[in-house]
Coordinates of C-alpha atoms and ligand atoms in Angstrom, one line a residue:
X1 CA 16.3 0.1 -27.2
X2 CA 17.6 0.2 -23.3
X3 CA 15.6 -1.2 -20.5
X4 CA 17.7 0.1 -17.8
X5 CA 16.0 3.0 -16.0
X6 CA 17.7 6.5 -15.7
X7 CA 21.4 6.6 -14.1
X8 CA 20.5 7.2 -10.6
X9 CA 17.0 5.7 -10.4
X10 CA 15.6 2.2 -9.6
X11 CA 13.2 0.0 -10.5
X12 CA 11.8 -1.0 -7.3
X13 CA 10.7 -4.7 -8.6
X14 CA 9.9 -7.6 -6.3
X15 CA 11.0 -9.4 -4.2
X16 CA 12.9 -6.0 -3.3
X17 CA 9.5 -4.2 -3.4
X18 CA 8.0 -6.5 -1.0
X19 CA 10.3 -5.2 1.7
X20 CA 9.3 -1.6 0.4
X21 CA 5.7 -2.4 0.7
X22 CA 6.1 -3.8 4.3
X23 CA 8.2 -0.6 5.8
X24 CA 5.3 1.9 4.1
X25 CA 2.8 0.0 5.7
X26 CA 4.6 0.0 8.7
X27 CA 5.2 4.1 8.7
X28 CA 1.1 4.7 8.0
X29 CA 0.2 2.8 10.9
X30 CA 2.7 4.4 13.1
X31 CA 1.9 8.0 11.7
X32 CA -1.8 7.5 12.5
X33 CA -0.8 5.9 15.7
X34 CA 1.3 9.8 16.6
X35 CA -2.2 11.4 14.9
X36 CA -0.4 12.6 12.1
X37 CA -2.7 13.5 9.2
X38 CA -2.0 12.6 5.6
X39 CA -0.8 15.7 3.1
X40 CA -0.3 14.7 -0.7
X41 CA 1.5 17.7 -2.4
X42 CA 2.6 17.9 -5.6
X43 CA 5.7 16.4 -7.0
X44 CA 7.1 19.9 -8.1
X45 CA 6.9 23.6 -7.2
X46 CA 7.8 26.9 -8.1
X47 CA 11.8 27.2 -8.2
X48 CA 11.7 29.6 -5.9
X49 CA 10.3 27.8 -3.1
X50 CA 13.1 25.6 -2.4
X51 CA 15.7 28.3 -3.6
X52 CA 14.4 30.3 -0.7
X53 CA 13.3 27.6 1.7
X54 CA 16.1 25.2 1.5
X55 CA 18.3 27.7 0.8
X56 CA 20.6 29.5 -2.0
X57 CA 23.6 28.9 -0.8
X58 CA 22.9 24.7 0.0
X59 CA 24.2 22.3 -2.0
X60 CA 20.8 21.0 -3.1
X61 CA 19.8 24.4 -4.6
X62 CA 23.3 24.9 -6.2
X63 CA 23.8 22.0 -7.7
X64 CA 21.3 19.1 -7.3
X65 CA 17.8 20.7 -8.1
X66 CA 15.9 19.4 -11.3
X67 CA 14.8 22.5 -12.4
X68 CA 12.7 23.0 -15.6
X69 CA 11.0 25.6 -17.3
X70 CA 7.1 24.6 -18.5
X71 CA 5.2 25.5 -21.6
X72 CA 4.2 28.4 -20.1
X73 CA 7.5 29.7 -19.0
X74 CA 7.5 29.1 -15.5
X75 CA 10.7 27.9 -13.2
X76 CA 9.5 24.4 -12.1
X77 CA 11.9 22.2 -10.2
X78 CA 11.2 18.3 -9.0
X79 CA 11.1 18.3 -5.5
X80 CA 14.3 17.7 -3.8
X81 CA 12.7 17.6 -0.2
X82 CA 9.1 17.8 1.5
X83 CA 9.6 20.2 4.1
X84 CA 9.3 23.2 2.4
X85 CA 6.4 22.0 0.3
X86 CA 4.2 21.5 3.1
X87 CA 4.8 24.8 4.8
X88 CA 3.9 26.1 1.8
X89 CA 0.9 24.2 1.4
X90 CA 0.0 24.9 5.1
X91 CA 0.1 28.7 4.4
X92 CA -2.1 28.1 1.5
X93 CA -4.6 26.1 3.4
X94 CA -5.9 28.9 5.6
X95 CA -5.6 26.4 8.4
X96 CA -4.5 27.8 12.0
X97 CA -3.4 26.6 14.6
X98 CA -1.3 23.2 15.4
X99 CA -1.3 20.2 12.8
X100 CA 0.1 17.2 12.6
X101 CA 0.9 15.9 8.7
X102 CA 2.6 13.0 7.4
X103 CA 3.9 12.2 3.9
X104 CA 5.7 9.9 1.8
X105 CA 6.6 9.9 -1.8
X106 CA 9.9 10.3 -4.6
X107 CA 12.5 13.5 -3.9
X108 CA 14.8 14.5 -6.8
X109 CA 18.6 15.2 -6.0
X110 CA 21.1 15.8 -8.9
X111 CA 23.8 14.0 -7.3
X112 CA 26.7 11.7 -8.0
X113 CA 24.8 8.0 -7.7
X114 CA 26.2 5.3 -5.0
X115 CA 24.6 2.7 -3.4
X116 CA 22.2 4.7 -0.6
X117 CA 22.7 7.7 -2.9
X118 CA 20.2 8.1 -5.7
X119 CA 18.6 10.4 -7.7
X120 CA 15.8 10.0 -7.3
X121 CA 14.6 8.4 -3.5
X122 CA 11.6 8.0 -1.6
X123 CA 11.4 9.7 1.9
X124 CA 8.6 9.0 4.2
X125 CA 8.3 12.6 6.5
X126 CA 6.2 14.1 9.0
X127 CA 6.0 17.6 9.9
X128 CA 4.6 19.3 13.3
X129 CA 3.8 22.7 12.7
X130 CA 2.8 25.5 14.9
X131 CA 4.0 24.3 17.9
X132 CA 7.2 26.1 19.3
X133 CA 6.8 23.6 22.6
X134 CA 10.3 21.2 22.9
X135 CA 7.7 18.3 23.1
X136 CA 7.5 18.2 19.7
X137 CA 10.7 18.0 18.8
X138 CA 10.8 15.0 20.7
X139 CA 7.8 13.2 19.5
X140 CA 9.0 13.7 16.1
X141 CA 12.5 12.5 17.2
X142 CA 10.7 9.4 18.8
X143 CA 8.5 8.4 15.7
X144 CA 11.7 8.4 13.4
X145 CA 13.1 5.8 16.2
X146 CA 10.1 3.7 16.9
X147 CA 9.9 3.3 13.1
X148 CA 13.6 2.0 12.6
X149 CA 12.6 -0.4 15.6
X150 CA 9.7 -1.5 13.7
X151 CA 11.7 -2.0 10.4
X152 CA 14.0 -4.3 12.2
X153 CA 17.1 -2.0 13.2
X154 CA 18.7 -2.9 16.5
X155 CA 21.7 -0.8 15.6
X156 CA 20.5 2.6 15.4
X157 CA 21.8 6.0 17.0
X158 CA 20.3 9.3 17.2
X159 CA 22.7 12.6 16.9
X160 CA 21.2 15.1 18.3
X161 CA 22.3 18.9 18.4
X162 CA 21.2 22.6 19.1
X163 CA 21.9 25.4 16.0
X164 CA 20.7 28.1 18.0
X165 CA 18.2 30.7 16.8
X166 CA 17.9 34.1 15.3
X167 CA 18.5 35.3 18.6
X168 CA 22.0 33.7 19.7
X169 CA 23.1 32.5 16.3
X170 CA 24.8 35.5 15.1
X171 CA 27.3 35.7 17.9
X172 CA 27.9 32.1 16.8
X173 CA 28.5 32.9 13.4
X174 CA 30.9 35.9 13.9
X175 CA 33.1 33.6 15.9
X176 CA 32.7 30.9 13.6
X177 CA 33.4 32.9 10.6
X178 CA 36.6 34.5 12.2
X179 CA 38.0 31.1 12.8
X180 CA 37.2 29.9 9.6
X181 CA 38.8 33.2 7.8
X182 CA 42.2 31.6 9.7
X183 CA 41.8 28.4 8.0
X184 CA 40.8 30.5 4.9
X185 CA 43.9 28.6 2.6
X186 CA 43.0 24.7 4.0
X187 CA 39.4 25.3 2.2
X188 CA 38.3 24.1 -0.7
X189 CA 36.5 26.7 -3.5
X190 CA 33.3 26.2 -2.3
X191 CA 33.3 26.8 1.3
X192 CA 35.7 30.2 0.6
X193 CA 32.8 31.1 -1.5
X194 CA 30.0 30.3 1.3
X195 CA 32.2 31.5 4.1
X196 CA 31.2 34.9 4.3
X197 CA 27.4 34.2 3.6
X198 CA 26.7 30.9 5.2
X199 CA 29.7 29.7 7.3
X200 CA 27.6 26.7 9.2
X201 CA 27.9 25.2 5.5
X202 CA 31.3 24.8 5.9
X203 CA 30.9 22.8 8.6
X204 CA 29.0 20.6 6.4
X205 CA 31.2 20.4 3.6
X206 CA 32.3 16.6 3.4
X207 CA 36.2 18.0 1.9
X208 CA 36.6 20.7 4.8
X209 CA 34.8 19.7 7.7
X210 CA 37.2 17.1 9.0
X211 CA 39.9 19.4 9.1
X212 CA 37.9 21.2 11.2
X213 CA 38.0 19.5 14.6
X214 CA 38.4 22.6 16.8
X215 CA 35.9 24.9 15.3
X216 CA 33.7 26.6 17.6
X217 CA 30.2 24.6 18.7
X218 CA 26.9 26.0 18.1
X219 CA 25.7 24.3 21.1
X220 CA 28.2 26.4 23.4
X221 CA 26.5 30.1 22.1
X222 CA 23.4 28.8 22.8
X223 CA 21.2 31.7 24.6
X224 CA 19.2 31.2 27.6
X225 CA 15.6 30.0 25.4
X226 CA 17.3 28.0 23.2
X227 CA 19.4 26.2 25.9
X228 CA 15.9 25.6 28.0
X229 CA 14.7 24.1 24.6
X230 CA 17.3 21.8 23.9
X231 CA 17.7 20.7 27.9
X232 CA 13.6 19.7 27.9
X233 CA 14.0 18.1 24.4
X234 CA 16.5 16.1 26.1
X235 CA 14.4 14.8 29.1
X236 CA 11.2 13.9 26.9
X237 CA 13.4 11.8 24.9
X238 CA 15.5 10.1 28.1
X239 CA 11.9 9.8 29.5
X240 CA 10.0 8.0 26.3
X241 CA 13.3 5.7 26.2
X242 CA 15.1 7.0 22.9
X243 CA 18.5 7.1 23.3
X244 CA 20.7 9.6 21.9
X245 CA 24.4 10.6 21.6
X246 CA 25.0 15.0 21.5
X247 CA 26.3 15.5 18.0
X248 CA 28.1 19.3 18.2
X249 CA 29.1 18.6 15.0
X250 CA 26.0 18.2 13.1
X251 CA 24.8 21.0 11.3
X252 CA 22.7 19.5 8.6
X253 CA 22.4 20.4 4.7
X254 CA 19.2 22.1 4.7
X255 CA 19.5 26.2 6.0
X256 CA 16.0 26.4 7.3
X257 CA 17.0 24.7 10.8
X258 CA 16.5 26.7 14.1
X259 CA 17.7 24.9 17.5
X260 CA 17.0 21.2 17.1
X261 CA 18.6 19.2 14.6
X262 CA 19.0 15.2 14.6
X263 CA 19.9 12.3 12.5
X264 CA 19.8 8.5 12.8
X265 CA 22.4 6.8 12.1
X266 CA 22.5 2.9 11.4
X267 CA 26.0 2.4 13.5
X268 CA 25.8 -1.5 12.1
X269 CA 25.4 -0.1 8.3
X270 CA 29.2 0.1 7.4
X271 CA 29.2 2.9 4.3
X272 CA 29.6 6.7 4.0
X273 CA 25.6 6.5 3.2
X274 CA 24.3 5.5 6.6
X275 CA 22.2 8.7 7.7
X276 CA 18.9 6.9 7.4
X277 CA 16.8 10.0 8.3
X278 CA 17.3 13.4 9.6
X279 CA 15.2 16.6 10.7
X280 CA 14.9 19.3 13.0
X281 CA 13.1 22.5 13.8
X282 CA 12.3 25.0 11.4
X283 CA 10.6 28.4 13.1
X284 CA 11.5 30.7 10.7
X285 CA 11.0 28.8 7.4
X286 CA 7.2 30.2 6.8
X287 CA 8.6 33.5 7.1
X288 CA 11.2 32.8 4.7
X289 CA 8.4 31.8 2.1
X290 CA 6.5 35.2 2.4
X291 CA 4.3 33.9 5.3
X292 CA 3.6 34.7 8.9
X293 CA 5.8 33.4 12.0
X294 CA 4.8 29.3 11.8
X295 CA 7.1 27.2 14.1
X296 CA 7.8 23.5 13.2
X297 CA 9.7 20.7 13.4
X298 CA 9.6 17.4 11.5
X299 CA 11.9 14.5 9.8
X300 CA 12.4 12.6 7.0
X301 CA 13.3 9.3 6.5
X302 CA 14.9 7.7 3.6
X303 CA 13.3 4.4 2.8
X304 CA 16.5 3.5 -0.1
X305 CA 18.8 3.8 2.5
X306 CA 16.7 2.2 5.2
X307 CA 15.9 -1.4 3.7
X308 CA 19.6 -1.2 2.2
X309 CA 21.5 -0.9 5.7
X310 CA 18.9 -3.1 7.1
X311 CA 19.9 -5.9 4.2
X312 CA 16.4 -6.1 3.2
X313 CA 16.2 -7.7 0.0
X314 CA 12.3 -8.9 0.5
X315 CA 13.0 -12.2 -0.9
X316 CA 10.2 -13.5 1.4
X317 CA 7.0 -13.6 -0.6
X318 CA 4.0 -12.4 1.3
X319 CA 2.2 -15.5 1.7
X320 CA -1.7 -16.4 0.6
X321 CA -4.2 -17.5 2.5
X322 CA -5.6 -19.8 0.1
X323 CA -4.9 -20.6 -3.7
X324 CA -7.8 -21.9 -5.2
X325 CA -7.4 -25.1 -7.4
X326 CA -10.2 -25.7 -10.4
X327 CA -10.6 -28.7 -11.3
X328 CA -12.5 -28.5 -14.5
X329 CA -12.9 -25.7 -17.0
X330 CA -16.3 -25.7 -16.8
X331 CA -16.2 -24.8 -13.2
X332 CA -13.7 -21.5 -13.4
X333 CA -16.6 -18.8 -13.7
X334 CA -17.8 -20.3 -10.4
X335 CA -14.3 -20.2 -8.8
X336 CA -13.5 -16.8 -9.9
X337 CA -16.6 -15.3 -8.3
X338 CA -15.5 -17.8 -5.1
X339 CA -12.0 -16.1 -5.4
X340 CA -14.2 -12.6 -5.6
X341 CA -16.2 -13.2 -2.4
X342 CA -13.3 -14.2 0.0
X343 CA -10.9 -11.3 -1.4
X344 CA -14.2 -9.0 -0.4
X345 CA -14.0 -11.0 3.2
X346 CA -10.3 -10.2 4.0
X347 CA -8.9 -13.0 2.8
X348 CA -5.4 -13.5 0.8
X349 CA -6.8 -15.4 -2.3
X350 CA -5.6 -16.5 -5.9
X351 CA -6.1 -18.6 -8.5
X352 CA -4.7 -19.4 -12.0
X353 CA -5.2 -17.1 -14.9
X354 CA -6.1 -19.6 -16.9
X355 CA -7.2 -23.4 -17.0
X356 CA -3.9 -25.6 -16.3
X357 CA -3.7 -28.7 -15.0
X358 CA -4.7 -29.7 -11.1
X359 CA -0.9 -30.6 -10.8
X360 CA 0.2 -27.2 -12.6
X361 CA -2.0 -25.6 -10.0
X362 CA -0.5 -27.3 -7.0
X363 CA 2.8 -26.7 -7.9
X364 CA 1.9 -22.5 -8.4
X365 CA -0.1 -22.9 -4.7
X366 CA 3.4 -24.0 -3.3
X367 CA 5.5 -20.9 -5.2
X368 CA 3.1 -18.4 -3.8
X369 CA 3.4 -19.9 -0.3
X370 CA 0.0 -20.7 0.3
X371 CA -1.1 -21.6 3.7
X372 CA -4.0 -23.6 1.8
X373 CA -5.9 -24.5 -1.5
X374 CA -9.4 -25.0 -1.6
X375 CA -10.4 -27.3 -4.6
X376 CA -13.4 -26.9 -6.5
X377 CA -15.0 -29.8 -8.0
X378 CA -18.0 -32.3 -8.1
X379 CA -18.6 -31.3 -4.3
X380 CA -19.3 -27.6 -5.2
X381 CA -22.9 -29.0 -6.9
X382 CA -23.7 -29.5 -2.8
X383 CA -22.5 -26.2 -1.3
X384 CA -19.3 -28.2 -0.2
X385 CA -15.5 -27.4 -1.2
X386 CA -12.1 -29.7 -0.3
X387 CA -10.0 -27.6 1.5
X388 CA -6.2 -28.8 2.5
X389 CA -3.6 -27.5 4.7
X390 CA -0.5 -27.4 3.0
X391 CA 2.2 -27.5 5.3
X392 CA 0.2 -30.6 7.2
X393 CA -1.4 -32.3 3.9
X394 CA -4.5 -32.8 6.1
X395 CA -7.8 -32.1 3.9
X396 CA -11.1 -31.8 4.9
X397 CA -14.5 -31.1 3.3
X398 CA -16.3 -27.8 4.4
X399 CA -19.2 -25.9 3.0
X400 CA -18.7 -23.0 1.0
X401 CA -19.9 -20.7 3.7
X402 CA -17.1 -21.8 6.1
X403 CA -14.2 -21.4 3.5
X404 CA -13.4 -17.6 4.5
X405 CA -13.2 -18.6 8.0
X406 CA -11.3 -21.6 7.8
X407 CA -8.7 -19.8 5.3
X408 CA -8.0 -17.2 8.3
X409 CA -8.0 -19.5 10.8
X410 CA -5.3 -22.0 8.8
X411 CA -3.2 -18.8 8.2
Ligands
HAM501 P1 17.4 15.4 4.4 O1 18.6 14.6 5.2 O2 18.1 16.2 3.2 O3 16.4 15.8 5.2 O4 16.7 14.0 4.1 C1 16.4 12.8 4.7 C2 16.7 11.6 4.7 O5 16.6 11.2 3.2 C3 18.5 11.4 4.4 O6 18.9 10.9 5.8 C4 18.5 10.1 3.4 O7 18.1 8.7 4.3 C5 17.8 10.2 2.6 N1 18.0 10.8 1.3 C6 18.5 12.2 1.4 N2 19.3 12.0 0.1 C7 19.5 10.8 -0.6 C8 19.8 10.5 -1.8 N3 20.2 11.4 -2.6 N4 19.3 9.1 -1.8 C9 18.8 8.4 -0.9 N5 18.4 8.8 0.2 C10 18.5 10.1 0.5 C11 15.7 16.3 4.3 O8 15.1 16.2 3.3 C12 14.4 17.4 5.3 N6 13.2 17.7 4.5 C13 13.8 16.2 6.8 C14 13.3 17.5 7.3 C15 11.7 17.1 8.0 N7 13.8 18.2 8.1 C16 13.0 18.9 8.9 N8 11.3 18.3 8.1

């Protein structure tokens, strides 16, 4: 039996998982502070949600989907991303008007695995639905930036672009197509195939893009409404102190984007996979899925990549407040009840799973980086317990009722 996880997947095991837990807790707190309600959807969807939503000509749909037929003959796909599912859920919910939703969970793409590029990876994201206002774009961009700040990044850049909308994009695509047709001989097979149907994809092609530095940029073709929107996003970002860099080459790998597109680049991380998050506006996605016109903007942060770029190996164990040392076997039941009560009182506390020598229990307390120990001995019969601060080795006797407060103040 081979105990390795499948290719391109990871076991997020301690100590690494400690950094994950911390990052996910930061994310939850941030999403709540910004007013995003939680949405939890299925991990698989009808294949057509992604084929239509993400776009037939994208690499994700053409090459990377985990698609299978279930026993009922339905074509299902493990979600390669969250946005199309969330928009589907919104359309199905019957909810009207603006909604702010946050989600997190594993996504699946059949990629060539490497550091920061996995077949199962974890995203946290938000979608701000049913508003076309530029303030929503700026807010979403801000959340991702604050998240990276709170996780501990100091070198991060927001790359920002606008790729226009149904009004101005056709004219831009015509010019881009003509430009690419001139270069046809230098393009890879995939790009030649998508040149007619979806020329923007060519600008996202890792092979071709570096040779297309003089290609026309969408931002130079924006209509007045898109230009105003883009300007307003930039003003709001400036006002809230989010540094950004205009990146006219940024087109993103999914087809649903309109107007704003952005990515977070971990500049201190010297690797190909330094885009630690990204997103944008997708005003046409709901209609592509067969729903009414529901504008929206959102982002997804790649947790695997963020922790890799941050160099987080999670080696710092979350310290216990208290380790309960049981002096003799007949006091184990009492101690277990004591531990249970302390946990309900909000104390991070543990004890050994079976009776061991007192010395060995003290060693366990050290290993778990406990701030203190409580020793359950003969004093218990008088409702008292000995507590010791492990940093200073000072010891005192307190009443059992005082133990929770003592543990919290001794953190
Ligand atoms: P995305 O750029 O495809 O956008 O993915 C967002 C982030 O997920 C990336 O920046 C990266 O950090 C992480 N990621 C993507 N693929 C992998 C992989 N194979 N291995 C590790 N990490 C990966 C979206 O998925 C959009 N749904 C974002 C969005 C939300 N747009 C609007 N709303």
